[in-house]
Amino acid sequence: MSWPEGNIMICRTDAIGDVVLTLPLSGYLKKSMPDKKVFFLGRTYTKPIIESCKNVDEFLNWDEIQHKEEKEIISLWGKWNIGIVLFVFPDKNISRLAKKAKIAHRVGTAHRWFHWLYCNHLPFFSRRKSDLHEAQLNFQLIKPFEEPSFFSLEKLYSLTGMEQKFELPYWVKEHFNKEKFHLILHPRSKGSSREWGISNFEKLIQLLPSERFTIYITGTKQEGESMPGLLKDLPDHVIDLSGKLSLEELISLIQTCDGMVACSTGPLHICAVSGKHAIGLYPPMRPLHPGRWKPIGPEVKIFSIDKNCNDCRNGGNCPCIENIRPNEVAEYLIGLTEETKIQTINI
């Protein structure tokens, strides 16, 4: 087995966390084959993530490309000499266009019926039933060309290649005191994960001493509007930034702060690959459990109840994640301020 000629296009047109966990694959490809260009086909809202990765040669915006004439798309892919496309996230229309463009090697999981029509490499593997981490599973798509290595999460972190590229707004900088631990709380998940609950975040804020912590609450405008109780009458050391930051500014905030507490969301994954303290709150239920979706980074701490449970499989609140005690999370965070020197990025 060997890699064929042509540049590589990674197709991952879904959410922020999924894109972050695909960065190790792009890092491996770039380091293994520096003569090939690695293109990353994503969406507008993930552009800042992909453009922060030193292992991606060029970001391709599907939100813009999809409105072009098919013959123009095909011409562009030919111009870029794309010889291999890896459908890390399956997309029927993009795979159809890839075949029409005569991209020589089109790789997609055999578990999607339309890949049988449009792809010519169909590795068999199941994400849902696997014990591997999501970032490890992505490497199954290189099977047609080499036997994939099952890298440790530590090795995968070294392949992410996230860099600091964005400026923190001046009006956020003024809150920084290098003697304190700057902590982000990201309570919501846009429905992509089970949530800890607003009351637990309220208790956590009460448990963290104001002389040690400055706390930033983040989320979209809609998420901020969904938690008025949490954001009402905040003490001086707690700053509400919900709906006030672009993704570029949120990335900069994450890379400037010391840590974050969140459920399984994209911002938590950004925090982890930025080398910050990523404190994740996870349900034990497969396939949402931390074994599949925990962040990858050197300072990751997971809180999850050790229990075989499927009570919330059909949606609704998750008692398992809600029963993670705020005082346990607070004790861990306070311990970070006692045992380690806080090293905030220069601002």
XYZ file of C-alpha atoms in Angstrom:
347
model
C 0.000 0.000 0.000
C 1.169 3.523 -0.754
C -0.232 6.999 -1.184
C -1.146 7.961 -4.756
C -0.325 11.206 -6.521
C -2.213 14.419 -5.950
C -3.082 16.708 -3.079
C -5.443 15.731 -0.259
C -8.823 17.244 0.605
C -10.342 16.510 4.013
C -14.123 16.923 4.013
C -15.514 17.838 7.446
C -18.488 20.148 7.047
C -20.040 19.722 10.492
C -19.539 21.165 13.980
C -16.643 22.852 15.785
C -15.750 19.951 18.090
C -15.771 17.461 15.216
C -13.445 19.712 13.231
C -11.043 20.133 16.168
C -10.813 16.354 16.562
C -9.965 16.045 12.859
C -6.938 18.351 13.119
C -4.621 15.491 14.229
C -5.387 13.718 10.947
C -4.394 16.794 8.954
C -1.256 17.079 11.089
C -0.294 13.479 10.427
C -0.854 13.824 6.685
C 1.164 17.036 6.467
C 4.068 15.720 8.511
C 4.108 12.384 6.668
C 3.842 13.902 3.188
C 5.085 17.504 3.279
C 5.197 17.576 -0.525
C 1.404 17.234 -0.695
C -0.961 20.104 0.006
C -3.654 19.448 2.598
C -6.941 21.216 1.845
C -9.724 21.282 4.456
C -13.295 21.634 3.210
C -15.393 23.113 6.012
C -18.074 25.688 6.796
C -17.981 29.421 7.503
C -18.455 28.937 11.236
C -15.458 26.589 11.510
C -13.158 28.704 9.328
C -11.337 30.341 12.300
C -10.518 26.891 13.720
C -9.154 25.511 10.473
C -7.201 28.666 9.661
C -5.581 28.475 13.118
C -4.115 25.065 12.251
C -0.570 25.215 10.874
C -1.015 21.772 9.295
C -3.706 22.877 6.838
C -2.437 24.531 3.678
C -5.751 26.029 2.637
C -9.291 26.286 3.979
C -12.064 25.706 1.433
C -15.425 27.206 2.389
C -18.263 24.915 1.338
C -20.828 27.619 2.158
C -19.332 29.634 -0.708
C -18.296 26.840 -3.063
C -21.698 25.109 -3.097
C -23.315 28.117 -4.799
C -20.981 27.943 -7.789
C -21.829 26.144 -11.010
C -20.873 22.468 -10.894
C -18.450 22.858 -13.778
C -16.684 25.660 -11.873
C -16.369 23.505 -8.743
C -14.971 20.662 -10.825
C -12.541 23.069 -12.491
C -11.341 24.391 -9.119
C -10.691 20.922 -7.735
C -8.734 20.122 -10.876
C -6.770 23.368 -10.568
C -5.834 22.445 -7.006
C -4.671 18.996 -8.183
C -6.804 17.158 -5.641
C -6.172 13.460 -6.098
C -7.543 12.175 -2.777
C -10.638 13.182 -0.817
C -11.317 11.829 2.668
C -14.971 12.068 3.702
C -14.443 12.277 7.448
C -17.968 13.672 7.548
C -20.146 11.998 4.907
C -21.911 14.333 2.499
C -23.963 12.977 -0.373
C -23.723 16.020 -2.627
C -19.999 16.592 -2.135
C -19.208 12.931 -2.749
C -21.321 13.050 -5.924
C -19.387 16.086 -7.133
C -16.068 14.448 -6.268
C -16.917 11.530 -8.537
C -18.116 13.853 -11.277
C -14.831 15.771 -10.962
C -13.001 12.463 -11.439
C -10.986 12.836 -8.253
C -9.036 9.608 -8.486
C -9.342 8.393 -4.885
C -12.565 9.030 -2.965
C -12.642 7.524 0.526
C -15.799 7.168 2.620
C -17.065 4.726 5.216
C -18.919 1.717 3.843
C -21.744 2.414 6.311
C -23.220 5.206 4.140
C -25.192 3.914 1.164
C -24.366 6.856 -1.092
C -20.641 6.188 -0.667
C -21.223 2.966 -2.596
C -22.356 5.125 -5.510
C -19.715 7.837 -5.373
C -16.630 6.568 -3.506
C -14.141 3.994 -4.748
C -12.523 3.225 -1.376
C -14.921 1.964 1.313
C -13.202 1.099 4.609
C -15.421 -0.848 7.001
C -15.576 0.527 10.537
C -18.311 1.550 12.944
C -17.945 4.724 14.974
C -20.977 4.022 17.156
C -19.816 0.575 18.296
C -16.100 1.292 18.566
C -14.093 1.694 21.778
C -11.744 4.118 20.031
C -11.727 7.872 20.497
C -13.289 9.994 17.738
C -9.892 11.420 16.770
C -8.477 7.886 16.490
C -11.425 6.716 14.386
C -10.726 9.401 11.796
C -7.498 7.589 10.906
C -9.513 4.617 9.641
C -10.049 6.587 6.440
C -6.394 6.218 5.434
C -6.716 2.403 5.336
C -6.694 2.220 1.522
C -3.195 3.713 1.461
C -1.513 2.600 4.687
C -2.315 0.632 7.816
C -3.464 3.257 10.325
C -1.620 3.568 13.609
C -3.695 3.820 16.764
C -1.953 6.818 18.250
C -2.336 7.668 21.915
C -4.312 10.804 22.758
C -1.014 12.398 23.803
C 0.409 11.791 20.331
C -2.767 13.080 18.700
C -2.504 16.297 20.707
C 1.011 16.827 19.354
C -0.424 16.652 15.823
C -3.192 19.253 16.256
C -1.090 22.285 15.337
C -3.390 24.979 16.768
C -1.754 28.417 16.877
C -2.762 31.720 18.440
C -3.824 34.021 15.613
C -6.544 36.302 16.934
C -6.527 39.409 19.126
C -8.485 39.629 22.357
C -10.817 42.673 22.336
C -9.491 45.560 24.428
C -12.691 45.687 26.476
C -12.093 42.090 27.587
C -8.379 42.618 28.263
C -9.174 45.193 30.926
C -10.595 42.445 33.163
C -7.318 40.520 33.299
C -5.305 40.342 36.490
C -2.343 37.993 36.190
C -2.546 37.126 39.879
C -5.900 35.384 39.403
C -7.095 32.233 37.655
C -9.162 33.220 34.635
C -11.908 30.646 34.151
C -14.496 30.313 31.390
C -17.855 28.702 32.129
C -19.703 27.549 29.005
C -23.028 26.184 30.322
C -24.876 25.389 27.084
C -24.184 23.063 24.142
C -26.685 24.081 21.417
C -28.337 20.745 22.112
C -25.334 18.750 20.901
C -24.627 17.200 24.291
C -26.124 16.456 27.683
C -25.846 19.507 29.936
C -24.835 19.869 33.584
C -27.662 22.287 34.399
C -27.716 26.009 35.172
C -28.213 25.429 38.905
C -24.938 23.505 39.075
C -23.064 26.357 37.400
C -24.664 28.796 39.862
C -23.428 26.679 42.778
C -19.954 26.428 41.242
C -19.679 30.217 40.990
C -20.648 30.523 44.658
C -17.972 28.002 45.658
C -15.059 29.652 43.843
C -13.398 32.444 45.901
C -13.492 35.821 44.159
C -9.967 36.665 45.321
C -8.624 33.742 43.270
C -10.884 33.622 40.214
C -12.156 35.858 37.459
C -14.998 34.058 35.701
C -16.283 34.576 32.160
C -19.630 33.130 31.054
C -19.752 32.420 27.324
C -22.288 31.224 24.788
C -24.384 32.522 21.927
C -26.896 35.333 22.344
C -29.725 32.786 22.334
C -27.964 30.714 24.984
C -27.512 33.799 27.137
C -31.225 34.542 26.869
C -31.970 30.970 27.971
C -30.233 31.380 31.342
C -31.453 34.692 32.837
C -31.234 33.374 36.392
C -27.515 32.674 36.068
C -26.720 36.042 34.500
C -28.803 38.225 36.824
C -27.001 40.358 39.439
C -23.562 38.888 38.790
C -20.791 39.730 41.266
C -17.927 41.913 40.035
C -15.557 38.991 39.372
C -18.049 37.281 37.006
C -18.381 38.724 33.488
C -21.190 37.829 31.095
C -19.820 37.522 27.541
C -22.710 35.526 26.084
C -23.584 36.772 22.603
C -20.769 39.335 22.668
C -17.899 37.452 21.016
C -17.213 36.255 17.499
C -15.663 32.798 17.191
C -12.287 34.454 16.563
C -12.657 36.429 19.794
C -13.835 33.363 21.707
C -10.777 31.425 20.518
C -8.551 34.286 21.671
C -10.301 34.386 25.056
C -9.854 30.628 25.473
C -6.169 30.836 24.548
C -5.664 33.717 26.987
C -7.548 32.288 29.968
C -6.329 29.495 32.214
C -9.182 27.039 31.827
C -12.789 26.214 31.035
C -15.630 24.175 32.509
C -18.124 22.832 29.966
C -19.917 19.753 28.752
C -18.903 18.065 25.494
C -18.847 21.161 23.262
C -16.646 22.678 20.591
C -15.215 25.394 22.875
C -14.056 22.737 25.363
C -12.158 20.984 22.557
C -10.567 24.299 21.534
C -9.523 24.824 25.150
C -7.869 21.403 25.363
C -5.870 21.635 22.123
C -4.763 25.128 23.189
C -3.003 23.516 26.151
C -5.330 25.024 28.751
C -7.131 23.337 31.653
C -10.169 21.720 30.019
C -12.607 20.476 32.668
C -15.217 18.348 30.921
C -18.587 17.210 32.277
C -19.734 14.026 30.537
C -22.528 11.452 30.688
C -21.487 7.791 30.910
C -23.827 6.735 28.082
C -22.409 5.445 24.807
C -21.667 6.918 22.323
C -21.580 10.261 24.220
C -19.167 9.004 26.894
C -15.684 10.505 27.426
C -13.965 7.455 25.947
C -15.290 8.587 22.570
C -15.482 12.360 22.942
C -13.127 13.578 25.674
C -10.968 16.547 24.638
C -7.351 15.908 23.675
C -4.733 17.988 25.437
C -2.172 17.959 28.262
C -4.471 19.473 30.911
C -7.749 17.592 30.525
C -9.852 16.618 33.534
C -13.083 14.672 33.099
C -15.944 14.445 35.576
C -18.315 11.582 34.793
C -20.252 9.111 36.907
C -19.021 5.537 36.514
C -22.322 3.917 35.657
C -23.851 1.905 32.823
C -26.888 4.031 32.030
C -29.199 4.690 29.083
C -32.022 6.545 30.851
C -31.714 9.688 28.711
C -31.003 7.992 25.393
C -34.162 9.453 23.865
C -33.362 12.990 24.997
C -34.305 15.134 27.965
C -32.323 15.894 31.081
C -29.497 13.569 32.071
C -29.540 12.719 35.808
C -26.050 11.208 35.567
C -24.358 14.411 34.424
C -26.566 16.598 36.637
C -25.480 14.551 39.668
C -21.827 15.511 39.245
C -21.338 17.562 42.411
C -20.298 21.225 42.047
C -18.127 20.997 45.159
C -15.991 18.286 43.506
C -15.418 20.511 40.484
C -14.708 23.498 42.743
C -12.193 21.526 44.812
C -10.326 20.548 41.667
C -10.251 24.136 40.387
C -9.147 25.579 43.713
C -6.421 22.940 43.793
C -5.113 24.245 40.480
C -4.619 27.693 42.014
C -2.754 26.195 44.977
C -0.518 23.635 43.298
C 0.445 25.304 40.038
C 1.616 28.729 39.066
C -0.964 30.414 36.880
C 0.595 31.143 33.499
C -1.655 33.430 31.513
C -0.634 34.314 27.955
C 0.784 37.822 27.665
C -1.900 40.260 26.631
